[in-house]
């Protein structure tokens, strides 16, 4: 049956709207989905489209049920303002955050708010087939619990702790995901659920989540994760930047010409990760007879006042500072955001980062640069995956298929 949506205080009937997949509809939908355009005037300004075109295309998208326009009264009083937003109930998103020792799956709406989740310790060395089959089973559980079916799903987002060829949806080694190289992740999940699947590097998803939730007005940003491993996600002009093959931001495997050159998990020597990541610090602590296996153990030791752990974390900050100096010179970001397990040790970590960045970068590049810590957020990987799916599906060229699937579901 046709869907109904509130707009301008009236009920509009959906299902028969003329929504084209042309640039205008995709542009409008993308601006609203990203939160950049919450009003018609902003939509006109940011899109560069005429008011008449915005009025027509926006009306069609409201009729189709993808966008809602509601009236909000400001706390200060005065006339209510009309606010645009994605209709969060139009569809749902399935997401999976695959870690080195755990997997978390969730169901979200389009805003995205988590509607249900399942988390479990899982040995990813069992291989991609076992991992993806478990994820598929949990997706079915989540859908059933929410009273939804595969027909309600707009897309699937998967976060992976490895380099990902985004265009093809495949892990490219070397990585901690042994046996995943070039495995057909998208095809495996698409066969089961019949919707688009987006596989992405986990740090890119953390960058996307942090930007959209906390810093959407920042145009140029670098998110650096330092935990068990090290990586970064780059936001430029408000969008995730992946580079030619999806390898942009892989700072953990920049090599330093400095002795000693420790062995990295990737098989090379002298990588940043082999000097400054949680697993590398834990290795050095074990060499000195101090028990530590990962970044969380390192964090606990620092908080307990263990001198060597404190020294190694501070040195890690200085190493990261050297790397970020290069990032600042090349990218000139407005903001560097540091997240991950070791980022919770900001007093010890951040001092070294700031010292090197402000000392070695040109004044013009650092004049307005902010270096901040991202608060711990266990939902960040899931939320980033959901944002990715929603924004990809709202792009020009995808609108028509999204509406068509919804119309079939509602028929």
mmCIF file of C-alpha atoms in Angstrom:
data_model
loop_
_atom_site.group_PDB
_atom_site.id
_atom_site.type_symbol
_atom_site.label_atom_id
_atom_site.label_comp_id
_atom_site.label_asym_id
_atom_site.label_seq_id
_atom_site.Cartn_x
_atom_site.Cartn_y
_atom_site.Cartn_z
ATOM 1 C CA UNK A 1 0.000 0.000 0.000
ATOM 2 C CA UNK A 2 1.188 3.578 -0.544
ATOM 3 C CA UNK A 3 3.276 5.140 2.201
ATOM 4 C CA UNK A 4 2.297 8.406 3.858
ATOM 5 C CA UNK A 5 4.660 11.132 5.021
ATOM 6 C CA UNK A 6 4.151 14.437 6.803
ATOM 7 C CA UNK A 7 5.167 17.478 4.785
ATOM 8 C CA UNK A 8 4.170 21.107 5.309
ATOM 9 C CA UNK A 9 1.654 19.851 7.875
ATOM 10 C CA UNK A 10 -0.167 17.825 5.178
ATOM 11 C CA UNK A 11 -0.129 14.140 4.259
ATOM 12 C CA UNK A 12 1.421 13.307 0.921
ATOM 13 C CA UNK A 13 0.767 9.988 -0.786
ATOM 14 C CA UNK A 14 3.909 8.114 -1.889
ATOM 15 C CA UNK A 15 4.516 5.315 -4.338
ATOM 16 C CA UNK A 16 3.729 7.119 -7.575
ATOM 17 C CA UNK A 17 6.155 10.021 -7.495
ATOM 18 C CA UNK A 18 8.144 10.874 -10.588
ATOM 19 C CA UNK A 19 11.645 10.622 -9.145
ATOM 20 C CA UNK A 20 14.359 10.752 -11.779
ATOM 21 C CA UNK A 21 17.892 9.468 -11.306
ATOM 22 C CA UNK A 22 19.263 12.635 -12.884
ATOM 23 C CA UNK A 23 21.905 14.793 -11.255
ATOM 24 C CA UNK A 24 19.457 17.172 -9.614
ATOM 25 C CA UNK A 25 17.555 14.523 -7.627
ATOM 26 C CA UNK A 26 20.749 12.766 -6.578
ATOM 27 C CA UNK A 27 22.384 16.031 -5.577
ATOM 28 C CA UNK A 28 19.413 17.105 -3.472
ATOM 29 C CA UNK A 29 19.126 13.730 -1.774
ATOM 30 C CA UNK A 30 22.852 13.586 -1.073
ATOM 31 C CA UNK A 31 22.887 17.061 0.505
ATOM 32 C CA UNK A 32 19.948 16.247 2.758
ATOM 33 C CA UNK A 33 21.301 12.786 3.677
ATOM 34 C CA UNK A 34 24.671 14.223 4.694
ATOM 35 C CA UNK A 35 22.990 16.808 6.931
ATOM 36 C CA UNK A 36 24.558 19.711 5.039
ATOM 37 C CA UNK A 37 21.209 21.049 3.790
ATOM 38 C CA UNK A 38 18.464 21.166 6.424
ATOM 39 C CA UNK A 39 16.356 23.821 4.690
ATOM 40 C CA UNK A 40 15.189 24.736 1.200
ATOM 41 C CA UNK A 41 17.287 27.891 1.171
ATOM 42 C CA UNK A 42 20.448 25.979 2.118
ATOM 43 C CA UNK A 43 19.592 23.355 -0.469
ATOM 44 C CA UNK A 44 19.353 26.025 -3.164
ATOM 45 C CA UNK A 45 22.615 27.672 -2.061
ATOM 46 C CA UNK A 46 24.666 24.470 -1.810
ATOM 47 C CA UNK A 47 23.311 22.730 -4.902
ATOM 48 C CA UNK A 48 23.552 25.701 -7.248
ATOM 49 C CA UNK A 49 20.164 24.680 -8.657
ATOM 50 C CA UNK A 50 17.349 27.122 -9.309
ATOM 51 C CA UNK A 51 14.602 27.499 -6.714
ATOM 52 C CA UNK A 52 12.097 26.070 -9.189
ATOM 53 C CA UNK A 53 14.203 22.950 -9.782
ATOM 54 C CA UNK A 54 14.747 22.443 -6.053
ATOM 55 C CA UNK A 55 11.006 22.841 -5.436
ATOM 56 C CA UNK A 56 10.104 20.279 -8.111
ATOM 57 C CA UNK A 57 12.720 17.631 -7.311
ATOM 58 C CA UNK A 58 12.335 18.009 -3.557
ATOM 59 C CA UNK A 59 8.571 17.639 -3.861
ATOM 60 C CA UNK A 60 9.020 14.407 -5.794
ATOM 61 C CA UNK A 61 11.414 13.018 -3.188
ATOM 62 C CA UNK A 62 8.991 13.929 -0.395
ATOM 63 C CA UNK A 63 6.141 12.253 -2.282
ATOM 64 C CA UNK A 64 8.263 9.124 -2.721
ATOM 65 C CA UNK A 65 8.852 8.985 1.023
ATOM 66 C CA UNK A 66 12.620 9.464 1.010
ATOM 67 C CA UNK A 67 12.640 12.961 2.520
ATOM 68 C CA UNK A 68 10.515 14.494 5.264
ATOM 69 C CA UNK A 69 9.899 18.200 5.760
ATOM 70 C CA UNK A 70 8.690 19.075 9.231
ATOM 71 C CA UNK A 71 8.041 22.255 11.171
ATOM 72 C CA UNK A 72 10.220 22.996 14.186
ATOM 73 C CA UNK A 73 9.697 25.740 16.744
ATOM 74 C CA UNK A 74 12.889 27.281 18.089
ATOM 75 C CA UNK A 75 13.351 27.475 21.900
ATOM 76 C CA UNK A 76 13.394 31.276 21.578
ATOM 77 C CA UNK A 77 9.935 31.213 20.044
ATOM 78 C CA UNK A 78 8.953 32.928 16.819
ATOM 79 C CA UNK A 79 7.700 31.414 13.607
ATOM 80 C CA UNK A 80 8.272 27.663 13.131
ATOM 81 C CA UNK A 81 10.971 26.756 10.618
ATOM 82 C CA UNK A 82 10.702 24.004 8.034
ATOM 83 C CA UNK A 83 13.430 21.409 8.351
ATOM 84 C CA UNK A 84 14.483 18.782 5.825
ATOM 85 C CA UNK A 85 15.656 15.343 6.833
ATOM 86 C CA UNK A 86 15.923 11.849 5.474
ATOM 87 C CA UNK A 87 12.904 9.726 6.345
ATOM 88 C CA UNK A 88 14.717 7.424 8.752
ATOM 89 C CA UNK A 89 11.931 4.825 8.514
ATOM 90 C CA UNK A 90 12.046 4.519 4.723
ATOM 91 C CA UNK A 91 14.366 1.492 4.930
ATOM 92 C CA UNK A 92 16.944 -0.208 7.153
ATOM 93 C CA UNK A 93 20.682 -0.850 6.842
ATOM 94 C CA UNK A 94 22.599 -4.004 7.797
ATOM 95 C CA UNK A 95 26.131 -3.393 9.088
ATOM 96 C CA UNK A 96 29.076 -5.482 10.267
ATOM 97 C CA UNK A 97 32.207 -4.266 12.041
ATOM 98 C CA UNK A 98 34.842 -6.997 11.724
ATOM 99 C CA UNK A 99 37.704 -6.675 14.192
ATOM 100 C CA UNK A 100 40.809 -8.762 14.702
ATOM 101 C CA UNK A 101 39.215 -10.621 17.614
ATOM 102 C CA UNK A 102 35.523 -9.816 17.446
ATOM 103 C CA UNK A 103 32.614 -9.191 15.097
ATOM 104 C CA UNK A 104 29.756 -6.808 15.712
ATOM 105 C CA UNK A 105 26.637 -6.715 13.541
ATOM 106 C CA UNK A 106 23.755 -4.260 13.699
ATOM 107 C CA UNK A 107 20.545 -3.075 12.107
ATOM 108 C CA UNK A 108 20.065 0.688 11.737
ATOM 109 C CA UNK A 109 17.582 3.124 10.310
ATOM 110 C CA UNK A 110 18.649 5.750 7.768
ATOM 111 C CA UNK A 111 19.628 8.465 10.250
ATOM 112 C CA UNK A 112 21.419 6.154 11.361
ATOM 113 C CA UNK A 113 20.175 4.964 14.750
ATOM 114 C CA UNK A 114 21.043 1.437 15.871
ATOM 115 C CA UNK A 115 17.851 -0.633 16.153
ATOM 116 C CA UNK A 116 19.474 -3.895 17.205
ATOM 117 C CA UNK A 117 22.944 -5.394 17.536
ATOM 118 C CA UNK A 118 24.849 -8.615 18.206
ATOM 119 C CA UNK A 119 28.505 -8.801 19.242
ATOM 120 C CA UNK A 120 30.653 -11.885 19.634
ATOM 121 C CA UNK A 121 34.280 -12.934 19.960
ATOM 122 C CA UNK A 122 35.184 -14.649 16.704
ATOM 123 C CA UNK A 123 38.364 -16.126 15.271
ATOM 124 C CA UNK A 124 38.653 -14.360 11.913
ATOM 125 C CA UNK A 125 41.426 -16.784 10.940
ATOM 126 C CA UNK A 126 38.624 -19.284 10.264
ATOM 127 C CA UNK A 127 38.411 -17.515 6.913
ATOM 128 C CA UNK A 128 35.977 -15.357 4.965
ATOM 129 C CA UNK A 129 33.358 -18.009 4.256
ATOM 130 C CA UNK A 130 32.894 -18.884 7.935
ATOM 131 C CA UNK A 131 32.886 -15.219 8.964
ATOM 132 C CA UNK A 132 30.395 -14.101 6.317
ATOM 133 C CA UNK A 133 28.072 -17.054 6.907
ATOM 134 C CA UNK A 134 27.966 -16.179 10.616
ATOM 135 C CA UNK A 135 27.267 -12.537 9.737
ATOM 136 C CA UNK A 136 24.451 -13.568 7.384
ATOM 137 C CA UNK A 137 22.843 -15.665 10.121
ATOM 138 C CA UNK A 138 22.990 -12.758 12.573
ATOM 139 C CA UNK A 139 21.559 -10.388 9.969
ATOM 140 C CA UNK A 140 18.550 -12.698 9.657
ATOM 141 C CA UNK A 141 18.147 -12.723 13.448
ATOM 142 C CA UNK A 142 18.263 -8.914 13.593
ATOM 143 C CA UNK A 143 15.721 -8.522 10.799
ATOM 144 C CA UNK A 144 13.332 -10.999 12.389
ATOM 145 C CA UNK A 145 13.662 -9.332 15.800
ATOM 146 C CA UNK A 146 12.758 -5.958 14.266
ATOM 147 C CA UNK A 147 9.870 -7.358 12.229
ATOM 148 C CA UNK A 148 11.709 -6.608 8.984
ATOM 149 C CA UNK A 149 12.605 -8.635 5.893
ATOM 150 C CA UNK A 150 15.342 -8.437 3.264
ATOM 151 C CA UNK A 151 12.929 -6.298 1.244
ATOM 152 C CA UNK A 152 13.236 -3.537 3.842
ATOM 153 C CA UNK A 153 17.037 -3.374 3.491
ATOM 154 C CA UNK A 154 18.546 -0.535 1.439
ATOM 155 C CA UNK A 155 22.106 -1.892 1.579
ATOM 156 C CA UNK A 156 24.837 -3.605 3.587
ATOM 157 C CA UNK A 157 28.019 -2.014 4.963
ATOM 158 C CA UNK A 158 31.061 -4.022 6.074
ATOM 159 C CA UNK A 159 34.101 -2.638 7.931
ATOM 160 C CA UNK A 160 37.357 -4.601 7.642
ATOM 161 C CA UNK A 161 40.714 -4.251 9.475
ATOM 162 C CA UNK A 162 42.665 -4.426 6.228
ATOM 163 C CA UNK A 163 43.396 -2.560 2.990
ATOM 164 C CA UNK A 164 40.277 -2.680 0.809
ATOM 165 C CA UNK A 165 39.975 -2.167 -2.935
ATOM 166 C CA UNK A 166 36.763 -0.189 -2.562
ATOM 167 C CA UNK A 167 35.754 -0.262 -6.220
ATOM 168 C CA UNK A 168 35.762 -4.070 -6.219
ATOM 169 C CA UNK A 169 34.889 -4.701 -2.575
ATOM 170 C CA UNK A 170 37.886 -6.932 -1.902
ATOM 171 C CA UNK A 171 40.603 -7.173 0.732
ATOM 172 C CA UNK A 172 44.095 -6.745 -0.700
ATOM 173 C CA UNK A 173 46.965 -8.243 1.314
ATOM 174 C CA UNK A 174 49.184 -8.346 3.124
ATOM 175 C CA UNK A 175 46.875 -7.928 6.117
ATOM 176 C CA UNK A 176 45.776 -9.524 9.370
ATOM 177 C CA UNK A 177 42.892 -11.105 7.423
ATOM 178 C CA UNK A 178 44.759 -14.199 6.279
ATOM 179 C CA UNK A 179 42.949 -15.948 3.427
ATOM 180 C CA UNK A 180 40.751 -12.958 2.540
ATOM 181 C CA UNK A 181 42.810 -11.691 -0.401
ATOM 182 C CA UNK A 182 40.511 -11.019 -3.374
ATOM 183 C CA UNK A 183 37.616 -12.953 -1.808
ATOM 184 C CA UNK A 184 34.274 -11.923 -3.366
ATOM 185 C CA UNK A 185 32.771 -10.291 -0.269
ATOM 186 C CA UNK A 186 30.141 -8.284 -2.126
ATOM 187 C CA UNK A 187 28.981 -11.164 -4.293
ATOM 188 C CA UNK A 188 28.687 -13.485 -1.275
ATOM 189 C CA UNK A 189 26.341 -11.147 0.601
ATOM 190 C CA UNK A 190 24.466 -9.857 -2.451
ATOM 191 C CA UNK A 191 23.416 -13.398 -3.348
ATOM 192 C CA UNK A 192 21.774 -13.797 0.062
ATOM 193 C CA UNK A 193 20.088 -10.405 0.441
ATOM 194 C CA UNK A 194 19.809 -8.964 -3.073
ATOM 195 C CA UNK A 195 20.949 -5.441 -2.135
ATOM 196 C CA UNK A 196 24.126 -3.403 -2.763
ATOM 197 C CA UNK A 197 27.057 -4.270 -0.482
ATOM 198 C CA UNK A 198 29.838 -1.824 0.420
ATOM 199 C CA UNK A 199 33.091 -3.137 1.931
ATOM 200 C CA UNK A 200 35.420 -0.527 3.406
ATOM 201 C CA UNK A 201 38.541 -0.206 5.536
ATOM 202 C CA UNK A 202 37.580 0.152 9.198
ATOM 203 C CA UNK A 203 39.492 3.394 9.801
ATOM 204 C CA UNK A 204 37.745 5.076 6.872
ATOM 205 C CA UNK A 205 34.443 4.205 8.544
ATOM 206 C CA UNK A 206 35.648 5.649 11.856
ATOM 207 C CA UNK A 207 36.616 8.845 10.029
ATOM 208 C CA UNK A 208 33.215 9.024 8.348
ATOM 209 C CA UNK A 209 31.340 8.464 11.607
ATOM 210 C CA UNK A 210 33.376 11.029 13.540
ATOM 211 C CA UNK A 211 33.007 13.627 10.797
ATOM 212 C CA UNK A 212 29.279 13.214 10.248
ATOM 213 C CA UNK A 213 28.372 13.114 13.949
ATOM 214 C CA UNK A 214 30.742 15.707 15.402
ATOM 215 C CA UNK A 215 32.491 17.769 12.726
ATOM 216 C CA UNK A 216 30.244 17.992 9.663
ATOM 217 C CA UNK A 217 31.218 21.649 9.147
ATOM 218 C CA UNK A 218 34.921 20.722 8.841
ATOM 219 C CA UNK A 219 35.833 20.480 5.173
ATOM 220 C CA UNK A 220 39.384 19.079 5.454
ATOM 221 C CA UNK A 221 40.110 16.534 8.174
ATOM 222 C CA UNK A 222 42.405 13.606 8.926
ATOM 223 C CA UNK A 223 41.280 10.934 11.381
ATOM 224 C CA UNK A 224 44.139 8.881 12.832
ATOM 225 C CA UNK A 225 43.444 5.648 14.686
ATOM 226 C CA UNK A 226 46.091 4.350 17.048
ATOM 227 C CA UNK A 227 45.191 1.136 18.789
ATOM 228 C CA UNK A 228 46.399 -2.377 18.140
ATOM 229 C CA UNK A 229 47.196 -1.077 14.637
ATOM 230 C CA UNK A 230 47.611 2.370 13.067
ATOM 231 C CA UNK A 231 45.777 3.894 10.121
ATOM 232 C CA UNK A 232 44.080 7.072 8.967
ATOM 233 C CA UNK A 233 40.991 8.190 7.106
ATOM 234 C CA UNK A 234 41.044 11.372 5.042
ATOM 235 C CA UNK A 235 38.089 13.725 4.601
ATOM 236 C CA UNK A 236 38.505 16.318 1.861
ATOM 237 C CA UNK A 237 35.787 18.756 0.792
ATOM 238 C CA UNK A 238 33.557 16.918 3.265
ATOM 239 C CA UNK A 239 33.954 13.575 1.502
ATOM 240 C CA UNK A 240 35.953 10.452 2.203
ATOM 241 C CA UNK A 241 39.107 10.377 0.076
ATOM 242 C CA UNK A 242 40.312 6.904 -0.917
ATOM 243 C CA UNK A 243 42.887 7.561 -3.629
ATOM 244 C CA UNK A 244 43.118 5.629 -6.894
ATOM 245 C CA UNK A 245 42.765 2.104 -5.474
ATOM 246 C CA UNK A 246 41.460 2.743 -1.960
ATOM 247 C CA UNK A 247 44.886 2.776 -0.289
ATOM 248 C CA UNK A 248 44.963 6.438 0.771
ATOM 249 C CA UNK A 249 45.605 6.965 4.467
ATOM 250 C CA UNK A 250 47.527 3.746 5.146
ATOM 251 C CA UNK A 251 50.073 5.587 7.278
ATOM 252 C CA UNK A 252 50.828 2.579 9.456
ATOM 253 C CA UNK A 253 53.080 1.185 6.751
ATOM 254 C CA UNK A 254 55.105 4.273 5.975
ATOM 255 C CA UNK A 255 58.698 3.215 6.560
ATOM 256 C CA UNK A 256 61.263 5.175 8.567
ATOM 257 C CA UNK A 257 64.930 5.026 7.549
ATOM 258 C CA UNK A 258 66.060 4.614 11.133
ATOM 259 C CA UNK A 259 67.799 1.849 13.065
ATOM 260 C CA UNK A 260 66.797 -0.431 14.585
ATOM 261 C CA UNK A 261 64.169 -1.351 11.990
ATOM 262 C CA UNK A 262 61.697 -3.694 13.715
ATOM 263 C CA UNK A 263 59.749 -6.321 11.785
ATOM 264 C CA UNK A 264 56.164 -5.348 10.967
ATOM 265 C CA UNK A 265 53.144 -7.646 10.732
ATOM 266 C CA UNK A 266 53.013 -6.859 7.015
ATOM 267 C CA UNK A 267 56.395 -8.567 6.529
ATOM 268 C CA UNK A 268 58.390 -5.379 5.946
ATOM 269 C CA UNK A 269 60.721 -3.691 8.402
ATOM 270 C CA UNK A 270 60.709 -0.200 9.893
ATOM 271 C CA UNK A 271 56.992 0.574 9.421
ATOM 272 C CA UNK A 272 55.366 3.201 11.630
ATOM 273 C CA UNK A 273 53.055 0.505 12.997
ATOM 274 C CA UNK A 274 56.023 -1.676 13.988
ATOM 275 C CA UNK A 275 57.355 1.234 16.069
ATOM 276 C CA UNK A 276 54.259 2.915 17.485
ATOM 277 C CA UNK A 277 51.161 0.651 17.395
ATOM 278 C CA UNK A 278 49.722 -1.081 20.427
ATOM 279 C CA UNK A 279 50.929 -4.518 19.377
ATOM 280 C CA UNK A 280 54.481 -3.193 18.835
ATOM 281 C CA UNK A 281 54.572 -1.460 22.228
ATOM 282 C CA UNK A 282 53.285 -4.676 23.815
ATOM 283 C CA UNK A 283 56.085 -6.588 22.070
ATOM 284 C CA UNK A 284 58.710 -4.264 23.534
ATOM 285 C CA UNK A 285 57.196 -4.602 26.990
ATOM 286 C CA UNK A 286 57.263 -8.405 26.751
ATOM 287 C CA UNK A 287 60.907 -8.246 25.699
ATOM 288 C CA UNK A 288 61.530 -6.534 29.054
ATOM 289 C CA UNK A 289 59.573 -9.163 30.955
ATOM 290 C CA UNK A 290 56.376 -7.124 31.319
ATOM 291 C CA UNK A 291 53.202 -8.981 30.334
ATOM 292 C CA UNK A 292 51.235 -7.213 27.573
ATOM 293 C CA UNK A 293 49.499 -8.536 24.467
ATOM 294 C CA UNK A 294 47.659 -5.611 22.916
ATOM 295 C CA UNK A 295 46.781 -1.921 23.070
ATOM 296 C CA UNK A 296 44.333 -2.412 25.932
ATOM 297 C CA UNK A 297 47.035 -4.032 28.057
ATOM 298 C CA UNK A 298 49.368 -1.123 27.257
ATOM 299 C CA UNK A 299 46.674 1.354 28.283
ATOM 300 C CA UNK A 300 46.126 -0.412 31.593
ATOM 301 C CA UNK A 301 49.868 -0.411 32.323
ATOM 302 C CA UNK A 302 50.164 3.320 31.611
ATOM 303 C CA UNK A 303 47.231 4.092 33.896
ATOM 304 C CA UNK A 304 48.871 1.971 36.576
ATOM 305 C CA UNK A 305 51.991 4.156 36.270
ATOM 306 C CA UNK A 306 54.329 1.579 34.690
ATOM 307 C CA UNK A 307 57.374 3.706 33.685
ATOM 308 C CA UNK A 308 58.441 1.838 30.536
ATOM 309 C CA UNK A 309 54.881 1.735 29.194
ATOM 310 C CA UNK A 310 54.560 5.490 29.747
ATOM 311 C CA UNK A 311 57.887 6.109 27.991
ATOM 312 C CA UNK A 312 56.922 3.948 24.995
ATOM 313 C CA UNK A 313 53.528 5.639 24.580
ATOM 314 C CA UNK A 314 55.152 9.077 24.655
ATOM 315 C CA UNK A 315 57.667 7.909 22.053
ATOM 316 C CA UNK A 316 54.760 6.582 19.992
ATOM 317 C CA UNK A 317 53.264 10.085 20.073
ATOM 318 C CA UNK A 318 56.493 11.577 18.745
ATOM 319 C CA UNK A 319 56.652 8.994 15.927
ATOM 320 C CA UNK A 320 53.052 9.772 15.001
ATOM 321 C CA UNK A 321 53.928 13.460 15.117
ATOM 322 C CA UNK A 322 56.621 12.908 12.489
ATOM 323 C CA UNK A 323 54.125 11.153 10.218
ATOM 324 C CA UNK A 324 51.459 13.795 10.754
ATOM 325 C CA UNK A 325 53.924 16.532 9.905
ATOM 326 C CA UNK A 326 54.068 15.064 6.407
ATOM 327 C CA UNK A 327 50.274 14.773 6.276
ATOM 328 C CA UNK A 328 49.914 18.417 7.287
ATOM 329 C CA UNK A 329 52.385 19.521 4.603
ATOM 330 C CA UNK A 330 50.652 17.491 1.878
ATOM 331 C CA UNK A 331 46.968 17.818 2.835
ATOM 332 C CA UNK A 332 46.807 21.050 4.897
ATOM 333 C CA UNK A 333 43.842 19.828 6.996
ATOM 334 C CA UNK A 334 41.768 22.037 9.268
ATOM 335 C CA UNK A 335 41.747 19.349 11.913
ATOM 336 C CA UNK A 336 43.553 16.177 12.930
ATOM 337 C CA UNK A 337 41.396 13.859 15.020
ATOM 338 C CA UNK A 338 43.084 11.059 16.962
ATOM 339 C CA UNK A 339 41.051 8.025 18.014
ATOM 340 C CA UNK A 340 41.580 4.426 19.048
ATOM 341 C CA UNK A 341 42.494 2.675 22.278
ATOM 342 C CA UNK A 342 45.779 4.517 22.850
ATOM 343 C CA UNK A 343 44.098 7.872 22.170
ATOM 344 C CA UNK A 344 42.484 7.570 25.600
ATOM 345 C CA UNK A 345 45.998 8.237 26.961
ATOM 346 C CA UNK A 346 45.846 11.747 25.530
ATOM 347 C CA UNK A 347 48.053 13.360 28.190
ATOM 348 C CA UNK A 348 50.943 11.074 27.233
ATOM 349 C CA UNK A 349 50.226 10.648 23.510
ATOM 350 C CA UNK A 350 49.072 14.069 22.363
ATOM 351 C CA UNK A 351 52.024 16.027 23.727
ATOM 352 C CA UNK A 352 54.446 14.270 21.376
ATOM 353 C CA UNK A 353 52.143 14.653 18.390
ATOM 354 C CA UNK A 354 51.648 18.387 18.912
ATOM 355 C CA UNK A 355 55.316 18.971 19.638
ATOM 356 C CA UNK A 356 56.453 17.534 16.306
ATOM 357 C CA UNK A 357 53.605 18.857 14.139
ATOM 358 C CA UNK A 358 53.854 22.476 15.292
ATOM 359 C CA UNK A 359 57.644 22.420 15.383
ATOM 360 C CA UNK A 360 58.262 21.008 11.900
ATOM 361 C CA UNK A 361 55.312 22.201 9.808
ATOM 362 C CA UNK A 362 55.188 25.576 8.088
ATOM 363 C CA UNK A 363 53.305 28.296 10.009
ATOM 364 C CA UNK A 364 50.727 28.714 7.244
ATOM 365 C CA UNK A 365 49.753 25.028 7.496
ATOM 366 C CA UNK A 366 49.394 25.081 11.288
ATOM 367 C CA UNK A 367 48.024 28.585 11.826
ATOM 368 C CA UNK A 368 44.452 27.347 12.275
ATOM 369 C CA UNK A 369 45.121 23.620 12.650
ATOM 370 C CA UNK A 370 43.373 21.846 15.532
ATOM 371 C CA UNK A 371 44.591 18.516 16.921
ATOM 372 C CA UNK A 372 41.914 16.843 19.036
ATOM 373 C CA UNK A 373 41.036 13.496 20.583
ATOM 374 C CA UNK A 374 37.942 11.608 19.437
ATOM 375 C CA UNK A 375 36.012 10.250 22.432
ATOM 376 C CA UNK A 376 35.788 6.439 22.683
ATOM 377 C CA UNK A 377 32.725 5.243 20.784
ATOM 378 C CA UNK A 378 32.049 1.501 20.448
ATOM 379 C CA UNK A 379 29.337 2.261 17.881
ATOM 380 C CA UNK A 380 31.595 4.247 15.542
ATOM 381 C CA UNK A 381 32.398 1.413 13.114
ATOM 382 C CA UNK A 382 28.745 0.422 12.775
ATOM 383 C CA UNK A 383 27.529 4.007 12.424
ATOM 384 C CA UNK A 384 30.236 4.746 9.850
ATOM 385 C CA UNK A 385 29.176 1.702 7.814
ATOM 386 C CA UNK A 386 25.552 2.845 7.944
ATOM 387 C CA UNK A 387 26.466 6.385 6.865
ATOM 388 C CA UNK A 388 28.454 4.909 3.971
ATOM 389 C CA UNK A 389 25.522 2.825 2.728
ATOM 390 C CA UNK A 390 23.004 5.648 3.046
ATOM 391 C CA UNK A 391 25.211 8.197 1.290
ATOM 392 C CA UNK A 392 26.135 5.794 -1.520
ATOM 393 C CA UNK A 393 22.499 4.884 -2.085
ATOM 394 C CA UNK A 394 21.459 8.529 -2.110
ATOM 395 C CA UNK A 395 23.916 9.455 -4.845
ATOM 396 C CA UNK A 396 22.814 10.443 -8.314
ATOM 397 C CA UNK A 397 22.156 7.365 -10.409
ATOM 398 C CA UNK A 398 20.974 5.285 -7.441
ATOM 399 C CA UNK A 399 17.781 7.145 -6.560
ATOM 400 C CA UNK A 400 15.650 5.396 -9.166
ATOM 401 C CA UNK A 401 16.619 1.881 -8.036
ATOM 402 C CA UNK A 402 16.066 2.768 -4.370
ATOM 403 C CA UNK A 403 12.566 4.058 -5.128
ATOM 404 C CA UNK A 404 11.814 1.056 -7.353
ATOM 405 C CA UNK A 405 12.735 -1.446 -4.628
ATOM 406 C CA UNK A 406 10.637 0.481 -2.110
ATOM 407 C CA UNK A 407 7.657 0.563 -4.491
ATOM 408 C CA UNK A 408 7.839 -3.222 -4.976
ATOM 409 C CA UNK A 409 7.952 -3.709 -1.215
ATOM 410 C CA UNK A 410 4.949 -1.413 -0.706
ATOM 411 C CA UNK A 411 2.862 -2.885 -3.527
#
